[in-house]
PDB file of C-alpha atoms in Angstrom:
ATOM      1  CA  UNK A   1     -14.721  13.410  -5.334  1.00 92.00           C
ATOM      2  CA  UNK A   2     -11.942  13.913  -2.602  1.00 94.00           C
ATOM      3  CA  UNK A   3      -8.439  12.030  -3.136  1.00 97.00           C
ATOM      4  CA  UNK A   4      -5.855  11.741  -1.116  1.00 97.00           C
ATOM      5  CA  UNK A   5      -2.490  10.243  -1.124  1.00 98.00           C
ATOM      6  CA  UNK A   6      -0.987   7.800   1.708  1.00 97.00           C
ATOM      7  CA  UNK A   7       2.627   7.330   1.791  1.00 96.00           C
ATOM      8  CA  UNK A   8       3.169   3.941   3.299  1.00 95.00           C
ATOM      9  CA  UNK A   9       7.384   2.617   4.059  1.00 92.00           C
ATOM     10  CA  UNK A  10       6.550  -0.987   3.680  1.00 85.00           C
ATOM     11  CA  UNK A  11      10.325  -2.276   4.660  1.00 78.00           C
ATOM     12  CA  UNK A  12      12.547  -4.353   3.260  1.00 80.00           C
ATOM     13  CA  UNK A  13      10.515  -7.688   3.511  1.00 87.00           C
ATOM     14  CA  UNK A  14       7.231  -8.654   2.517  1.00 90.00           C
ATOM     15  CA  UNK A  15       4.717  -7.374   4.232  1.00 93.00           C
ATOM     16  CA  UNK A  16       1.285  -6.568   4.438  1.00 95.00           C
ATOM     17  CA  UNK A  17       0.543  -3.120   6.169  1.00 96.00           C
ATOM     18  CA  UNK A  18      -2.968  -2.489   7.256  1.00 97.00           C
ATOM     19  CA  UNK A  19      -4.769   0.680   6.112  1.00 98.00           C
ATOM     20  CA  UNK A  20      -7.827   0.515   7.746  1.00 98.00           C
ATOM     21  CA  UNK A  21      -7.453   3.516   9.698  1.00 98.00           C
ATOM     22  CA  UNK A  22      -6.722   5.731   7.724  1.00 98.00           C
ATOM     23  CA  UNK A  23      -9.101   5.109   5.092  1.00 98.00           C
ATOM     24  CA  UNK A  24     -11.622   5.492   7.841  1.00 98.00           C
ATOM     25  CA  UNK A  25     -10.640   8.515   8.853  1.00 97.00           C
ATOM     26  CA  UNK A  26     -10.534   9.840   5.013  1.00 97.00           C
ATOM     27  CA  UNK A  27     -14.270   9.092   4.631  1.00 97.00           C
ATOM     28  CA  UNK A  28     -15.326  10.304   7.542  1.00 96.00           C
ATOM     29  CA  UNK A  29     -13.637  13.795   7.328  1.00 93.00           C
ATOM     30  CA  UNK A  30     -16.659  14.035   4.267  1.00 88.00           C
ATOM     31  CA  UNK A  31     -19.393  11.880   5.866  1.00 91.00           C
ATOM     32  CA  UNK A  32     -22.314  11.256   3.734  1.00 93.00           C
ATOM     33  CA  UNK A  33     -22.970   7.605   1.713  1.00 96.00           C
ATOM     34  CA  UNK A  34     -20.852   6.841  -1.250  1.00 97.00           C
ATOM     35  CA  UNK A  35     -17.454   4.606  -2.229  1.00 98.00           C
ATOM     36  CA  UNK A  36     -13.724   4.553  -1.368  1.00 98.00           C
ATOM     37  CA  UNK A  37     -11.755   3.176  -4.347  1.00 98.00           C
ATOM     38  CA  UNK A  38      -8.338   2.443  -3.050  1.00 98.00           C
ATOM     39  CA  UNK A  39      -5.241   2.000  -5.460  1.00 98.00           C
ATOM     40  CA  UNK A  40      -1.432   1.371  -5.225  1.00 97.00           C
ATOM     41  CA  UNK A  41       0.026   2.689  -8.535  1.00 96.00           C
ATOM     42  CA  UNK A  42       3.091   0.061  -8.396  1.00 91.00           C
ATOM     43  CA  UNK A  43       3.633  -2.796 -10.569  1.00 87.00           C
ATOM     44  CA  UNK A  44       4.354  -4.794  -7.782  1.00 89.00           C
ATOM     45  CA  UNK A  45       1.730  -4.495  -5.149  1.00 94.00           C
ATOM     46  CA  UNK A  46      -2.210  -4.988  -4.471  1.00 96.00           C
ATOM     47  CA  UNK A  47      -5.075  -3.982  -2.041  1.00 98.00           C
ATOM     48  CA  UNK A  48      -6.681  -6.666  -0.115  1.00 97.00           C
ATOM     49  CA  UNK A  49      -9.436  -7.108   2.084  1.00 97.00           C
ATOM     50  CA  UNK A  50      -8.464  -9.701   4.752  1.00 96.00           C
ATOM     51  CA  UNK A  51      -8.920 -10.632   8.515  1.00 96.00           C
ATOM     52  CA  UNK A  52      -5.232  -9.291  10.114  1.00 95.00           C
ATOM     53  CA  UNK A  53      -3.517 -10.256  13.361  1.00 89.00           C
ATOM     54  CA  UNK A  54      -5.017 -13.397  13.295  1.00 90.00           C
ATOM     55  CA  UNK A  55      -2.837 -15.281  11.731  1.00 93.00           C
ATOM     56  CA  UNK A  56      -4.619 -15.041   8.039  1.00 94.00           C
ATOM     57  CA  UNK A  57      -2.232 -11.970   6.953  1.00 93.00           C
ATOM     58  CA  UNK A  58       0.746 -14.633   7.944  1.00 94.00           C
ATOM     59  CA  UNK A  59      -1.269 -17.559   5.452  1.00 96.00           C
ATOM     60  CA  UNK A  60      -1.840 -14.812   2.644  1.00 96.00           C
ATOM     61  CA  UNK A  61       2.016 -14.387   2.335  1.00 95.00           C
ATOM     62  CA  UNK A  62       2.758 -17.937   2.908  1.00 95.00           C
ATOM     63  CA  UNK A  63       0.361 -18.843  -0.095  1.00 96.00           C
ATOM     64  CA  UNK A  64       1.974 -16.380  -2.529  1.00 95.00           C
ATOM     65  CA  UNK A  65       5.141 -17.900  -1.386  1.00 94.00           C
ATOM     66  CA  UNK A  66       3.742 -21.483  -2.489  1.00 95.00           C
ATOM     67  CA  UNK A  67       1.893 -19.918  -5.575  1.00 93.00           C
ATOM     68  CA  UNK A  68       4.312 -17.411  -7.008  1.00 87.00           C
ATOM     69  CA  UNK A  69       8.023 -19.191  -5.247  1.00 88.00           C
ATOM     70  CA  UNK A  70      11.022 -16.611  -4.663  1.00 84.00           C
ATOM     71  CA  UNK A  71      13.324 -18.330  -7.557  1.00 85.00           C
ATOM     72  CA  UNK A  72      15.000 -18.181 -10.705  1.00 82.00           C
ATOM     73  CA  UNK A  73      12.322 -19.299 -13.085  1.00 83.00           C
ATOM     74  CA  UNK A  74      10.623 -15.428 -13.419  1.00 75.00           C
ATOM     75  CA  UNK A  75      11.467 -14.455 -16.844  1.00 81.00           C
ATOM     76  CA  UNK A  76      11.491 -10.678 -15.481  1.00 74.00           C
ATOM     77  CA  UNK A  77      14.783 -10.653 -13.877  1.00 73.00           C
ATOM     78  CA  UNK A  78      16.125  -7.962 -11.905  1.00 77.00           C
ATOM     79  CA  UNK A  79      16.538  -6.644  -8.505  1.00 71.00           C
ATOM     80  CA  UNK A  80      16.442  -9.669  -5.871  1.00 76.00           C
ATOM     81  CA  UNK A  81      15.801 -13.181  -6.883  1.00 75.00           C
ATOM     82  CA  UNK A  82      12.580 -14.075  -7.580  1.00 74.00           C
ATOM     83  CA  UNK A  83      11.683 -10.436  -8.138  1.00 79.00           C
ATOM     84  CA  UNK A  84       9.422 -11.359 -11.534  1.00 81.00           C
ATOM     85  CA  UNK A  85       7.116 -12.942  -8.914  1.00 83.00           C
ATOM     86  CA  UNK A  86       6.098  -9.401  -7.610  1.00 86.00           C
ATOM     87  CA  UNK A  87       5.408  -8.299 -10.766  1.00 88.00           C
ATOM     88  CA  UNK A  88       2.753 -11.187 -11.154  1.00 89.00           C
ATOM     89  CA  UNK A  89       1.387 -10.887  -7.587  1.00 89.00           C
ATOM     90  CA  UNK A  90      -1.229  -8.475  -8.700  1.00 93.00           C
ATOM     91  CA  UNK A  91      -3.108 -10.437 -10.574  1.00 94.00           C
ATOM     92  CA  UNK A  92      -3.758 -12.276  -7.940  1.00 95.00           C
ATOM     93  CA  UNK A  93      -4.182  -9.377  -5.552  1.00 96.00           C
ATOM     94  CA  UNK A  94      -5.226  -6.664  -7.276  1.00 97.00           C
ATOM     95  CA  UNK A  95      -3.890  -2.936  -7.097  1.00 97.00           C
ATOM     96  CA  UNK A  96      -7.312  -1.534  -6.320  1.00 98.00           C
ATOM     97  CA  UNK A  97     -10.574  -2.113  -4.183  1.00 98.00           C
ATOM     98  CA  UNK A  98     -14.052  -0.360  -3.649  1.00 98.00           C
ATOM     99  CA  UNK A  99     -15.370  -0.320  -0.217  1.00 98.00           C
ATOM    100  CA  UNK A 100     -18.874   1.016   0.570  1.00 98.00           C
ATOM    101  CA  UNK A 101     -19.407   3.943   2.703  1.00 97.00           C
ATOM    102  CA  UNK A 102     -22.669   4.828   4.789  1.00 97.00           C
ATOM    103  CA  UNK A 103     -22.991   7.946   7.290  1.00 95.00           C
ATOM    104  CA  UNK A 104     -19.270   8.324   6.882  1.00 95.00           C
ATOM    105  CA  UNK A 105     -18.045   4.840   7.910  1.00 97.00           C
ATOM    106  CA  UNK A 106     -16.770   2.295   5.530  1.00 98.00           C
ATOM    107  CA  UNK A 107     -19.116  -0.680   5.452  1.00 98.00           C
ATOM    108  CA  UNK A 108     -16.705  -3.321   6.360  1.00 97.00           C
ATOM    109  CA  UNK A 109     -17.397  -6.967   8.268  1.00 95.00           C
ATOM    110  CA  UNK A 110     -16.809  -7.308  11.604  1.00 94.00           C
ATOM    111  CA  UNK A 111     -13.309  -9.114  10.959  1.00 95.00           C
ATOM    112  CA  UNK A 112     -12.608  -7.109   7.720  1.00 97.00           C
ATOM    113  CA  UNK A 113      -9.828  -4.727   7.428  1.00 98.00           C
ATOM    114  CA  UNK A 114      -7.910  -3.041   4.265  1.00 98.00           C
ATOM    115  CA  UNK A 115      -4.665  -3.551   3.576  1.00 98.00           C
ATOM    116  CA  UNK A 116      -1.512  -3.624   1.423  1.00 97.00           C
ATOM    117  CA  UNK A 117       0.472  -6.046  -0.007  1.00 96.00           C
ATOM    118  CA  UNK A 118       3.504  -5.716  -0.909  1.00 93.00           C
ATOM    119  CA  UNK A 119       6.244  -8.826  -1.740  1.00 90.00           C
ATOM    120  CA  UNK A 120       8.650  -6.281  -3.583  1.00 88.00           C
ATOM    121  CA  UNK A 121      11.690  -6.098  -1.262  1.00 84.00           C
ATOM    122  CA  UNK A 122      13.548  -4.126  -3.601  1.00 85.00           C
ATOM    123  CA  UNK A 123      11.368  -0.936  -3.181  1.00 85.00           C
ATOM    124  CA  UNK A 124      10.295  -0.452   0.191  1.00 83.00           C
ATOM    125  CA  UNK A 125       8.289   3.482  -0.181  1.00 91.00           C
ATOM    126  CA  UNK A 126       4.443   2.880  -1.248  1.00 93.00           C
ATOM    127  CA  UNK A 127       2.090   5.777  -2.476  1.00 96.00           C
ATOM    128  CA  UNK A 128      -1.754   4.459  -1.814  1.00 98.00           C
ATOM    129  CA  UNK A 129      -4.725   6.774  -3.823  1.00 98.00           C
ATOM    130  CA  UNK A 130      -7.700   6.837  -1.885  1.00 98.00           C
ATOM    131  CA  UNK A 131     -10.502   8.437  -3.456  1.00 98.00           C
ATOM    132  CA  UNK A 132     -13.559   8.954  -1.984  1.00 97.00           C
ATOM    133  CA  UNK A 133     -16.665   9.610  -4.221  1.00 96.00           C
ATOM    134  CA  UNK A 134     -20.053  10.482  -2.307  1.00 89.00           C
ATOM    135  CA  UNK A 135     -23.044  12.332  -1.825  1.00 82.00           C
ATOM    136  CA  UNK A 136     -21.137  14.803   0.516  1.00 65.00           C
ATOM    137  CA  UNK A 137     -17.322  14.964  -0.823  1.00 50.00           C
ATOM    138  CA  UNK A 138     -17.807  18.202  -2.397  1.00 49.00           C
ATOM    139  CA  UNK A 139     -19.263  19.858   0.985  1.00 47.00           C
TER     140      UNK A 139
END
């Protein structure tokens, strides 16, 4: 298994930062058939697989804002308001994902790309694990 550590500056808005590339070019450097696990170790951000620049990435964050509202009724309260909400956003969008991998390439839809999530305005530096378990990682 091969891992390797992205370090993503996410600013200081919500935002959802595509990853696609770079998880590409992490398989590829090993080739071979096997799975990318990708993982944000933060309590306050997740991994999704979306359509981006299309306007969906723009609806994904406008339907946590109408699911998980930037107020004062979070019970975890510090930081900016609403902040509790980010620490409830990843149940919703999970902190990891598995993507297939043949001959090196990740075995994504045509419209599918990985990316992060992050509605945490209060901590804008992101560390992203991808690991990369196949037939050829230990070439």
């Amino acid at each position: 298994m091969r891992t390797q550590i992205l370090e993503l500056h996410t600013g200081g808005s919500e935002s959802i930062t595509d990853i696609t590339r770079e998880c590409g070019d992490f398989v590829s450097e090993s080739g071979g058939d096997g799975l990318l696990n990708v993982f944000v170790p933060h309590a306050t951000a997740g991994v999704a697989i979306i359509e981006l620049g299309a306007g969906s990435d723009d609806d994904l964050l406008a339907s946590l804002d109408d699911l998980l509202p930037a107020d004062d009724r979070w019970r975890h309260q510090h930081g900016s308001r609403g902040h509790g909400r980010s620490h409830v956003m990843p149940a919703f969008v999970a902190p990891q994902t598995t993507v297939p991998v043949l001959d090196g390439k990740l075995e994504l839809g045509t419209w599918q790309s990985i990316a992060v999530v992050d509605l945490n305005v209060d901590n804008p530096e992101r560390r992203v694990r991808l690991s990369y378990l196949s037939s050829s990682a230990a070439r």
